[in-house]
PDB file of C-alpha atoms and ligand atoms in Angstrom:
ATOM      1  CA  UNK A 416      -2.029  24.497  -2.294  1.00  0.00           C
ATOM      2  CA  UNK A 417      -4.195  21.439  -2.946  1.00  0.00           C
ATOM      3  CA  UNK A 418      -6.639  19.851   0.092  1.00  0.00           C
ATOM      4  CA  UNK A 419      -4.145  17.319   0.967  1.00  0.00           C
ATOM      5  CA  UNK A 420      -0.773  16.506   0.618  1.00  0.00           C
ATOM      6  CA  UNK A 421       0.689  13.048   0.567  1.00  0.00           C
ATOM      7  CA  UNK A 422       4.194  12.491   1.609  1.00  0.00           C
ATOM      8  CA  UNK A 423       5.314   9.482  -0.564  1.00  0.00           C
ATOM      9  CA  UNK A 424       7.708   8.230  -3.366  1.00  0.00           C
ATOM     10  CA  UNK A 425       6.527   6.028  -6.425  1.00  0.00           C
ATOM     11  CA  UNK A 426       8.672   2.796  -5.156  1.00  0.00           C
ATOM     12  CA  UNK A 427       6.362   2.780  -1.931  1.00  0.00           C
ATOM     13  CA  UNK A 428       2.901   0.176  -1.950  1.00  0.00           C
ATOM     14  CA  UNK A 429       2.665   1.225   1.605  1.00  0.00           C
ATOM     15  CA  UNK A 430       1.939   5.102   0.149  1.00  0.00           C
ATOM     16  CA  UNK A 431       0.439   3.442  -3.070  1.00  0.00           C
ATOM     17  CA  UNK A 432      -2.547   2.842  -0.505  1.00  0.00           C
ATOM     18  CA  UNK A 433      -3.146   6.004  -0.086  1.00  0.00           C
ATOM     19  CA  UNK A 434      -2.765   7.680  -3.092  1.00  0.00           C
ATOM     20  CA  UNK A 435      -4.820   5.414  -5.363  1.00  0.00           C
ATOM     21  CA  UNK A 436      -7.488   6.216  -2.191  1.00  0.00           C
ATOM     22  CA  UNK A 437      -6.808  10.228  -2.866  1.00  0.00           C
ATOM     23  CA  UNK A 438      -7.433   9.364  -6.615  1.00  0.00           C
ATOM     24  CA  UNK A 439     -10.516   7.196  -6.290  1.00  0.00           C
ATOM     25  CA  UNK A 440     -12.553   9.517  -4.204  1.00  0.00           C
ATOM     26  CA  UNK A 441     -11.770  12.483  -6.558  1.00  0.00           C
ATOM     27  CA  UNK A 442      -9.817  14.125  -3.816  1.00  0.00           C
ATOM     28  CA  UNK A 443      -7.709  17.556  -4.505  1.00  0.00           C
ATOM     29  CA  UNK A 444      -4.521  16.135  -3.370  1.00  0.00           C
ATOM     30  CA  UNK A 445      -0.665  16.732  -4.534  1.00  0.00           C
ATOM     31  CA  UNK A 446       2.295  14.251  -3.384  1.00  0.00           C
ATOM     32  CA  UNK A 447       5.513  15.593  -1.841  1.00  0.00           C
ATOM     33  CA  UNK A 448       7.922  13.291  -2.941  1.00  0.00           C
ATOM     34  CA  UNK A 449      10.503  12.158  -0.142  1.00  0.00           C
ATOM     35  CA  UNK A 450      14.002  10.890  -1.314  1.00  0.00           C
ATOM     36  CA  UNK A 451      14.187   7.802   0.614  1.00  0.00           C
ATOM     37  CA  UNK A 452      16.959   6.037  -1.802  1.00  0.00           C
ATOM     38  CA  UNK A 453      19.262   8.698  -2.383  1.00  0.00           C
ATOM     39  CA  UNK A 454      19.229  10.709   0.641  1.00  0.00           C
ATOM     40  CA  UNK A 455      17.311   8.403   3.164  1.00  0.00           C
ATOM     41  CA  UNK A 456      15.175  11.566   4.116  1.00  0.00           C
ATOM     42  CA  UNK A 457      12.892   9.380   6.614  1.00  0.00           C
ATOM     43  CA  UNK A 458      16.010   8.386   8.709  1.00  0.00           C
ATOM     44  CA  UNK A 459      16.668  12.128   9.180  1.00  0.00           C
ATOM     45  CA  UNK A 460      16.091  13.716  12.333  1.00  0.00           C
ATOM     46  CA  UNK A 461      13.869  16.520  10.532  1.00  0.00           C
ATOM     47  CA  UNK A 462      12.029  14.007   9.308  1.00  0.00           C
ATOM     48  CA  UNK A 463      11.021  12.446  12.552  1.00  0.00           C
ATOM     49  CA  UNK A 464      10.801  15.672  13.813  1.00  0.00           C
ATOM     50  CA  UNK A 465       8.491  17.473  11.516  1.00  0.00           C
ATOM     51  CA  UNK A 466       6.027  14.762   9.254  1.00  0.00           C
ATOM     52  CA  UNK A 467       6.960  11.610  11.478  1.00  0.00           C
ATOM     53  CA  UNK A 468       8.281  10.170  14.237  1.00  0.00           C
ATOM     54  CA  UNK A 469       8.166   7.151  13.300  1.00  0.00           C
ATOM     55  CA  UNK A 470      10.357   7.117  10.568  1.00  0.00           C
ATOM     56  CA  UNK A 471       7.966   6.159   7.385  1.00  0.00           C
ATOM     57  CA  UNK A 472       6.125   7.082   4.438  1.00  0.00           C
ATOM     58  CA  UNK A 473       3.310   7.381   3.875  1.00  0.00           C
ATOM     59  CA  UNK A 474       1.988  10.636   5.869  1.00  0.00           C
ATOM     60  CA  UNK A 475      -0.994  12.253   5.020  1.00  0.00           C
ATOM     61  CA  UNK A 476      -1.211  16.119   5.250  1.00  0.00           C
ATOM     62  CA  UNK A 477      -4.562  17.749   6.146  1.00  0.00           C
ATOM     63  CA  UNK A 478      -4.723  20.967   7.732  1.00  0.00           C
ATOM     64  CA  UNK A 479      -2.913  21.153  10.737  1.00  0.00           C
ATOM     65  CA  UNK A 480      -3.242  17.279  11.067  1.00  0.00           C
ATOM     66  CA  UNK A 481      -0.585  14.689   9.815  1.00  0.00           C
ATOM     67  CA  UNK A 482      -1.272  11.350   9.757  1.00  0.00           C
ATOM     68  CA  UNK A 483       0.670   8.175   9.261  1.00  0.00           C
ATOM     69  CA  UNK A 484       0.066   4.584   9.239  1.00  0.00           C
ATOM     70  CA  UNK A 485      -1.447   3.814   5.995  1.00  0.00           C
ATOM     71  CA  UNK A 486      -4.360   2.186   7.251  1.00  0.00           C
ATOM     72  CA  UNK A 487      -4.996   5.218   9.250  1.00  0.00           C
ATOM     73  CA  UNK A 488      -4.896   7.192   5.933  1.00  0.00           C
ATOM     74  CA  UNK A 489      -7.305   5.057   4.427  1.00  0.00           C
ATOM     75  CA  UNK A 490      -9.674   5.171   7.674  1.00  0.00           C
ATOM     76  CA  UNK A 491      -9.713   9.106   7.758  1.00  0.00           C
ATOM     77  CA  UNK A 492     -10.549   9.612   4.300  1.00  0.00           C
ATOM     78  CA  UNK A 493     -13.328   6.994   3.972  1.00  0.00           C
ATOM     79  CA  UNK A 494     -14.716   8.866   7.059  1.00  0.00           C
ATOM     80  CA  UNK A 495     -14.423  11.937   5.459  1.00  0.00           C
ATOM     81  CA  UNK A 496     -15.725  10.982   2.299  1.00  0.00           C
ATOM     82  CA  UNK A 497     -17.991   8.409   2.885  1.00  0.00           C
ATOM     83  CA  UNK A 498     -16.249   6.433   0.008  1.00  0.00           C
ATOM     84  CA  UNK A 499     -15.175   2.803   0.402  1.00  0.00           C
ATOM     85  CA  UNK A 500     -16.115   3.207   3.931  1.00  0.00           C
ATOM     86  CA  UNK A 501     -17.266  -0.137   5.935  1.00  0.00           C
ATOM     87  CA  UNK A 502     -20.297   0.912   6.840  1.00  0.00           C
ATOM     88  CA  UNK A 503     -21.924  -1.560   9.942  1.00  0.00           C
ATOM     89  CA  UNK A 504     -19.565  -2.335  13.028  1.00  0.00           C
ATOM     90  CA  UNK A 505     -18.822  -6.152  11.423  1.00  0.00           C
ATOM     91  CA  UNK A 506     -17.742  -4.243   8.848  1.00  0.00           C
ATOM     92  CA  UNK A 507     -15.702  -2.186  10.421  1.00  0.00           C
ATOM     93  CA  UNK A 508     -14.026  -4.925  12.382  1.00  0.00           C
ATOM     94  CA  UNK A 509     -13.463  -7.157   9.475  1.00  0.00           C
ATOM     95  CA  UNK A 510     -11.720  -4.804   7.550  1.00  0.00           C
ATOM     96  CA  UNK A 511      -9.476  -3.549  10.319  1.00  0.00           C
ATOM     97  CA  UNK A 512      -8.770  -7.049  10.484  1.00  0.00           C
ATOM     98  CA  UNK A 513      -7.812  -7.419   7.184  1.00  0.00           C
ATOM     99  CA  UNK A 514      -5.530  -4.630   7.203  1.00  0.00           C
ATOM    100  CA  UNK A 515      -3.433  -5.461   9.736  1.00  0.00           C
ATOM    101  CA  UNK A 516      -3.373  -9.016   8.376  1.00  0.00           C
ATOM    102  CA  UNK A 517      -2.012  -7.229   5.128  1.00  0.00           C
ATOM    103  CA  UNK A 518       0.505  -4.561   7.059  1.00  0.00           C
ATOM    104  CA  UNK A 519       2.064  -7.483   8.860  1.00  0.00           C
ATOM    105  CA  UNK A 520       1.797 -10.987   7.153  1.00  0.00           C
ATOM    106  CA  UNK A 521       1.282  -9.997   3.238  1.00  0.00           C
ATOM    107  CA  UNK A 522       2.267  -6.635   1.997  1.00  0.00           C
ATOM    108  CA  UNK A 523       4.247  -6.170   5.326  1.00  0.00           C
ATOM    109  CA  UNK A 524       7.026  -9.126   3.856  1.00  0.00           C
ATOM    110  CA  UNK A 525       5.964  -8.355   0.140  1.00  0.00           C
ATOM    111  CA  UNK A 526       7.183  -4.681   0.475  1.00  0.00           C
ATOM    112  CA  UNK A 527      10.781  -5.601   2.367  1.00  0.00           C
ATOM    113  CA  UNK A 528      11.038  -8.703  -0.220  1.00  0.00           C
ATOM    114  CA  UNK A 529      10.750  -6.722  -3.380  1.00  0.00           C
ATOM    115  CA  UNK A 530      13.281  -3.897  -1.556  1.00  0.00           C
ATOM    116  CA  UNK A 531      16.463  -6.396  -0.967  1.00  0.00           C
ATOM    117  CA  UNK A 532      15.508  -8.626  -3.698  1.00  0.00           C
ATOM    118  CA  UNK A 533      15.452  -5.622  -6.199  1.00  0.00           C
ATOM    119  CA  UNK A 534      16.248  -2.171  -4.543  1.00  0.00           C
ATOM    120  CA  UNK A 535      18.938  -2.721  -2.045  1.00  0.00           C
ATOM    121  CA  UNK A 536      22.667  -2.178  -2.910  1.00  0.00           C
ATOM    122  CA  UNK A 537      23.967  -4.464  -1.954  1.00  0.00           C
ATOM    123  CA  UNK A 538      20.827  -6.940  -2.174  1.00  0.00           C
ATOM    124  CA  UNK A 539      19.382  -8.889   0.947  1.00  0.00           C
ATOM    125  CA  UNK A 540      21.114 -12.459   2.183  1.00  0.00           C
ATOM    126  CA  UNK A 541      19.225 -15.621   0.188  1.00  0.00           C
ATOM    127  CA  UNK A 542      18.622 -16.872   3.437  1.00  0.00           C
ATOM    128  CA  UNK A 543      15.970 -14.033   4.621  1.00  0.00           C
ATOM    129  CA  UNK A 544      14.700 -13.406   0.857  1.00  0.00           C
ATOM    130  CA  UNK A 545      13.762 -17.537   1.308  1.00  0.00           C
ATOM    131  CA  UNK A 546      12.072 -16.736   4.443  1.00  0.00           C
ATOM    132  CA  UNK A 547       9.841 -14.105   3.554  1.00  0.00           C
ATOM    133  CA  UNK A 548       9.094 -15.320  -0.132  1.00  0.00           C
ATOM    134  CA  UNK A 549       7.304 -18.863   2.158  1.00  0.00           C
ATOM    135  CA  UNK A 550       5.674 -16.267   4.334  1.00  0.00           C
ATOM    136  CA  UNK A 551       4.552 -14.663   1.684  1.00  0.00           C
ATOM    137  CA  UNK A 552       3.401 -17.802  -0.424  1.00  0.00           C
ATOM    138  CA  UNK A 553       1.151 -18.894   2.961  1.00  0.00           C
ATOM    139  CA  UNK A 554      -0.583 -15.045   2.484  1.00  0.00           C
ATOM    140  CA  UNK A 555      -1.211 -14.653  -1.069  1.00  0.00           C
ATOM    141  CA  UNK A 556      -2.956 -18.153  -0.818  1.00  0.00           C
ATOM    142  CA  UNK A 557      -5.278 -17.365   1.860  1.00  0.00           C
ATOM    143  CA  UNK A 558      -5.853 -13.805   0.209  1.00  0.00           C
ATOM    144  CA  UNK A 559      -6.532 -16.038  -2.981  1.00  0.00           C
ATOM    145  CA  UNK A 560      -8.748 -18.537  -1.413  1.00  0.00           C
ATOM    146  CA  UNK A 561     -11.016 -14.971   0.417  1.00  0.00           C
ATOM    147  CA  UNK A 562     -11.673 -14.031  -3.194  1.00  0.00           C
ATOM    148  CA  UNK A 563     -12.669 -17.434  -4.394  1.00  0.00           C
ATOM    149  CA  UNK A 564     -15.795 -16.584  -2.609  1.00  0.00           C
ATOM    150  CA  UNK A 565     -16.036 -12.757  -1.995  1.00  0.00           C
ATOM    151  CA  UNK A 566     -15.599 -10.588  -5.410  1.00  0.00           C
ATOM    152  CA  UNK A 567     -14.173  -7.859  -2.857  1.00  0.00           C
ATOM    153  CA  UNK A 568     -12.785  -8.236   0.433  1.00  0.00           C
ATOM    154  CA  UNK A 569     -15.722  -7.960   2.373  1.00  0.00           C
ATOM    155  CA  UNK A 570     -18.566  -8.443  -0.661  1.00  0.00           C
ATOM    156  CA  UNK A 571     -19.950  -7.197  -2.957  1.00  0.00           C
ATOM    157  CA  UNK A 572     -18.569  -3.731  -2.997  1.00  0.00           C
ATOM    158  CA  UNK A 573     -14.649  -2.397  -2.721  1.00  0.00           C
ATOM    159  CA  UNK A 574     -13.626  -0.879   0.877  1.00  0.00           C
ATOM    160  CA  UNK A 575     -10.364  -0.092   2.301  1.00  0.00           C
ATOM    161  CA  UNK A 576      -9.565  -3.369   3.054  1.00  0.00           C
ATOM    162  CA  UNK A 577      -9.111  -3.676  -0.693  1.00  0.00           C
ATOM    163  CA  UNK A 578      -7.101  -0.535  -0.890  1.00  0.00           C
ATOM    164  CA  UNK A 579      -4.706  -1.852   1.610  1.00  0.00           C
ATOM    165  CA  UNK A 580      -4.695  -4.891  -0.019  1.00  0.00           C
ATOM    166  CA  UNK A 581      -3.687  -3.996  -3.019  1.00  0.00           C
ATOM    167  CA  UNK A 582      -0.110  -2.135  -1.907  1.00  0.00           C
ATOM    168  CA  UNK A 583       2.542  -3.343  -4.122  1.00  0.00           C
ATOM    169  CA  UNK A 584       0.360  -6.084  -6.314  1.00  0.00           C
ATOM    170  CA  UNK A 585       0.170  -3.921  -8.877  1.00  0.00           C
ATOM    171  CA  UNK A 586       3.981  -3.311  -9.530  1.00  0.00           C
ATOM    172  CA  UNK A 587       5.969  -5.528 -11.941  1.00  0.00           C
ATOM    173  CA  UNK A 588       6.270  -9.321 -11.811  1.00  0.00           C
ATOM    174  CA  UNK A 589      10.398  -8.836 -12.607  1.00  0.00           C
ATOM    175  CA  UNK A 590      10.583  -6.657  -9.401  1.00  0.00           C
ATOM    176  CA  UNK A 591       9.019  -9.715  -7.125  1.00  0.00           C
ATOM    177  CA  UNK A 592      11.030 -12.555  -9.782  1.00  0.00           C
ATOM    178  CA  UNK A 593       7.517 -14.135  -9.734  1.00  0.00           C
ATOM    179  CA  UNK A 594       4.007 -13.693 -11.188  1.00  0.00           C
ATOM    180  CA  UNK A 595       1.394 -13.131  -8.746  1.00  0.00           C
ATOM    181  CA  UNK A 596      -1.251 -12.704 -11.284  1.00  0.00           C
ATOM    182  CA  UNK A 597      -0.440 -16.011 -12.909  1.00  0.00           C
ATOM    183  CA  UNK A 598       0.229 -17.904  -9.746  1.00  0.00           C
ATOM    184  CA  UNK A 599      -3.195 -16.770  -7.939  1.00  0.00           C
ATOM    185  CA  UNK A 600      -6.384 -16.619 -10.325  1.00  0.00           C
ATOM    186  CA  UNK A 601      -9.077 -14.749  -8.265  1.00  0.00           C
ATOM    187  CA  UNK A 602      -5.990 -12.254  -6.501  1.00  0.00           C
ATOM    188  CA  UNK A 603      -5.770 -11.374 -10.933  1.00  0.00           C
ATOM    189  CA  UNK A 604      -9.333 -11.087 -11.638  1.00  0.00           C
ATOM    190  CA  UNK A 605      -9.927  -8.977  -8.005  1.00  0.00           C
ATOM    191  CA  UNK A 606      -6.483  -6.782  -9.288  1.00  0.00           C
ATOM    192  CA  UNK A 607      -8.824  -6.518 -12.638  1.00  0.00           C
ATOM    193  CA  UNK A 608     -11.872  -5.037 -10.819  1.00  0.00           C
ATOM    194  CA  UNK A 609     -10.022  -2.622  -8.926  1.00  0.00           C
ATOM    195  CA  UNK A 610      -8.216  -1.523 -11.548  1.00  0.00           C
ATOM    196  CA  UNK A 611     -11.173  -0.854 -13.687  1.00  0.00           C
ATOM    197  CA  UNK A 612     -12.728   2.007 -10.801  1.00  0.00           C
ATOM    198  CA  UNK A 613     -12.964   5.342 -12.609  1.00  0.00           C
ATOM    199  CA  UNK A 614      -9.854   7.019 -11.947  1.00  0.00           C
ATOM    200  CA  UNK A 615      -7.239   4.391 -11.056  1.00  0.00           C
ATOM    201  CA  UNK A 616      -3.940   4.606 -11.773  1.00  0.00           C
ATOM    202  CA  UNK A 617      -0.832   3.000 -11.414  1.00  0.00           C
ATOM    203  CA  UNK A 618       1.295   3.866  -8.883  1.00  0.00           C
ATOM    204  CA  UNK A 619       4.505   4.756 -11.090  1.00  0.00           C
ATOM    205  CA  UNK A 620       1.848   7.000 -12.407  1.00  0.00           C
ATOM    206  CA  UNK A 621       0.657   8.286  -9.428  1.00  0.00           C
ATOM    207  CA  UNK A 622       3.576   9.612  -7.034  1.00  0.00           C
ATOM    208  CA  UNK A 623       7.049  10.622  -8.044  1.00  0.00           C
ATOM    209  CA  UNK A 624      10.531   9.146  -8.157  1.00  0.00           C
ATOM    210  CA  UNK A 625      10.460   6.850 -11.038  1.00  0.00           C
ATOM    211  CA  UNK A 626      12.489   5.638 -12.629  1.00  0.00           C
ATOM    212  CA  UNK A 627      14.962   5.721 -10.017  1.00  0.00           C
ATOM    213  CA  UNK A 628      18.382   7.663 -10.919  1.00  0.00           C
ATOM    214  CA  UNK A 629      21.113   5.051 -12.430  1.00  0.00           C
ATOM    215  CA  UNK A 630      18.905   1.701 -12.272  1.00  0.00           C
TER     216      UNK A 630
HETATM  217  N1  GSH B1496       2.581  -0.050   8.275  1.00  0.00           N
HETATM  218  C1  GSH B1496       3.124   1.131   7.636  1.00  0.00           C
HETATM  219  C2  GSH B1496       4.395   0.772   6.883  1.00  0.00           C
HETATM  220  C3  GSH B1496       5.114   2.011   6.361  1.00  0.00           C
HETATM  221  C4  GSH B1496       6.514   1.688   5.859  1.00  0.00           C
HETATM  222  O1  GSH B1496       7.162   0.730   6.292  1.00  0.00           O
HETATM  223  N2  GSH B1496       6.965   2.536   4.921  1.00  0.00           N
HETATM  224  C5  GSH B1496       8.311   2.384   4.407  1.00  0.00           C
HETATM  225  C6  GSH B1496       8.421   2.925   2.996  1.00  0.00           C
HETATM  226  S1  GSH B1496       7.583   1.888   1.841  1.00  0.00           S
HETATM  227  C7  GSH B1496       9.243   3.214   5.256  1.00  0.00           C
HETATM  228  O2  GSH B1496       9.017   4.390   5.398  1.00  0.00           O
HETATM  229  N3  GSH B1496      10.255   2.576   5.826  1.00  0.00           N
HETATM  230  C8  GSH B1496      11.263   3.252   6.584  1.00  0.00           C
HETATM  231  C9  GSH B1496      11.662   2.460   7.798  1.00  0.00           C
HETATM  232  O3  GSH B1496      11.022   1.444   8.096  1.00  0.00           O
HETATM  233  O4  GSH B1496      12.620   2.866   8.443  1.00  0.00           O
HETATM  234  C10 GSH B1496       2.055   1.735   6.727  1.00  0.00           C
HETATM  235  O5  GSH B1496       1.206   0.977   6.247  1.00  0.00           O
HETATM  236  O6  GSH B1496       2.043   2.948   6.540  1.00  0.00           O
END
């Protein structure tokens, strides 16, 4: 069995995170793939039981320890590794920051857009998809205005902040029904860097369950 296992499914930026972290730092790591469309495995009562009681993916299995929260994830593992770790106390507190600015105000609406614009059956009501696609707008521009003058999120050099960051950019413009890259210059070149680290990957190459079954 590998070091770690990661409890995810390839539709999920919030277990992207983590995995693309796994990858980066060379870590031996394996994903268990959870059915959340077909069988809505993190609603069970097993689920909550046994990998998490809260409900979600991702969780990260090390030892006897499972973890959840994604920016928890990325926290333990740059700890452990030493790799895209903040490294003074600012640093540390500006990237926590900008983590739970991204879990609540940008990939925390981007995620639950994409899913009823795209995933649900049937899709979400026009009225909430037009309320998170302006809450959205108002994040990606002050995300795109940060890297107008920061090549990373805190400087020269990625961290998790950019790992967070970076949850469900990288999945297809025809999923969100608009182009981030094109709408938001230095969010595209910063997408560019990161995707350039040694051993990046996509994340429909990186954890199971696509394409989904019938779509
Ligand atoms: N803030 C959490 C969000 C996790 C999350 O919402 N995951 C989704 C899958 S992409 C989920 O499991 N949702 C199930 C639910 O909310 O009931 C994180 O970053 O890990």
């Amino acid at each position: 069995m590998s070091e770690y296992q990661l409890y995810c499914f390839a539709q999920s930026g919030n277990a992207y995170r983590v995995a693309l972290m796994l990858n980066l730092i060379g870590a031996d790591w394996e994903p268990v793939f959870v059915d959340f469309f077909g069988k809505g495995v993190p609603r069970t009562p097993e689920y909550r039981e046994n990998v998490n009681e809260m409900g979600e993916v991702p969780v990260l299995a090390h030892g006897d320890r499972k973890l959840s929260q994604s920016g928890v994830c990325l926290t333990y593992l740059a700890e452990r590794s030493g790799k895209f770790r903040p490294e003074s106390e600012d640093e540390r507190l500006e990237a926590l920051r900008w983590i739970i600015f991204d879990n609540q105000k940008l990939n925390g609406y981007l995620g639950p857009y994409r899913f009823l614009r795209t995933l649900a059956r049937p899709p979400g009501d026009p009225i909430v998809l037009g309320f998170l696609k302006a809450r959205i707008d108002n994040a990606l521009g002050i995300l795109n205005k940060r890297l107008a003058s920061h090549p990373y999120i805190l400087g020269e050099r990625p961290t998790i902040a950019d790992l967070s960051l970076v949850g469900y950019l990288y999945y297809p413009a025809d999923e969100f029904g608009f182009d981030i890259a094109a709408e938001y210059p230095n969010i595209a070149a910063w997408l560019e860097r990161i995707k350039a680290l040694p051993a990046w990957k996509h994340p429909y190459d990186l954890m199971p369950g696509h394409p989904l079954p019938g779509r």
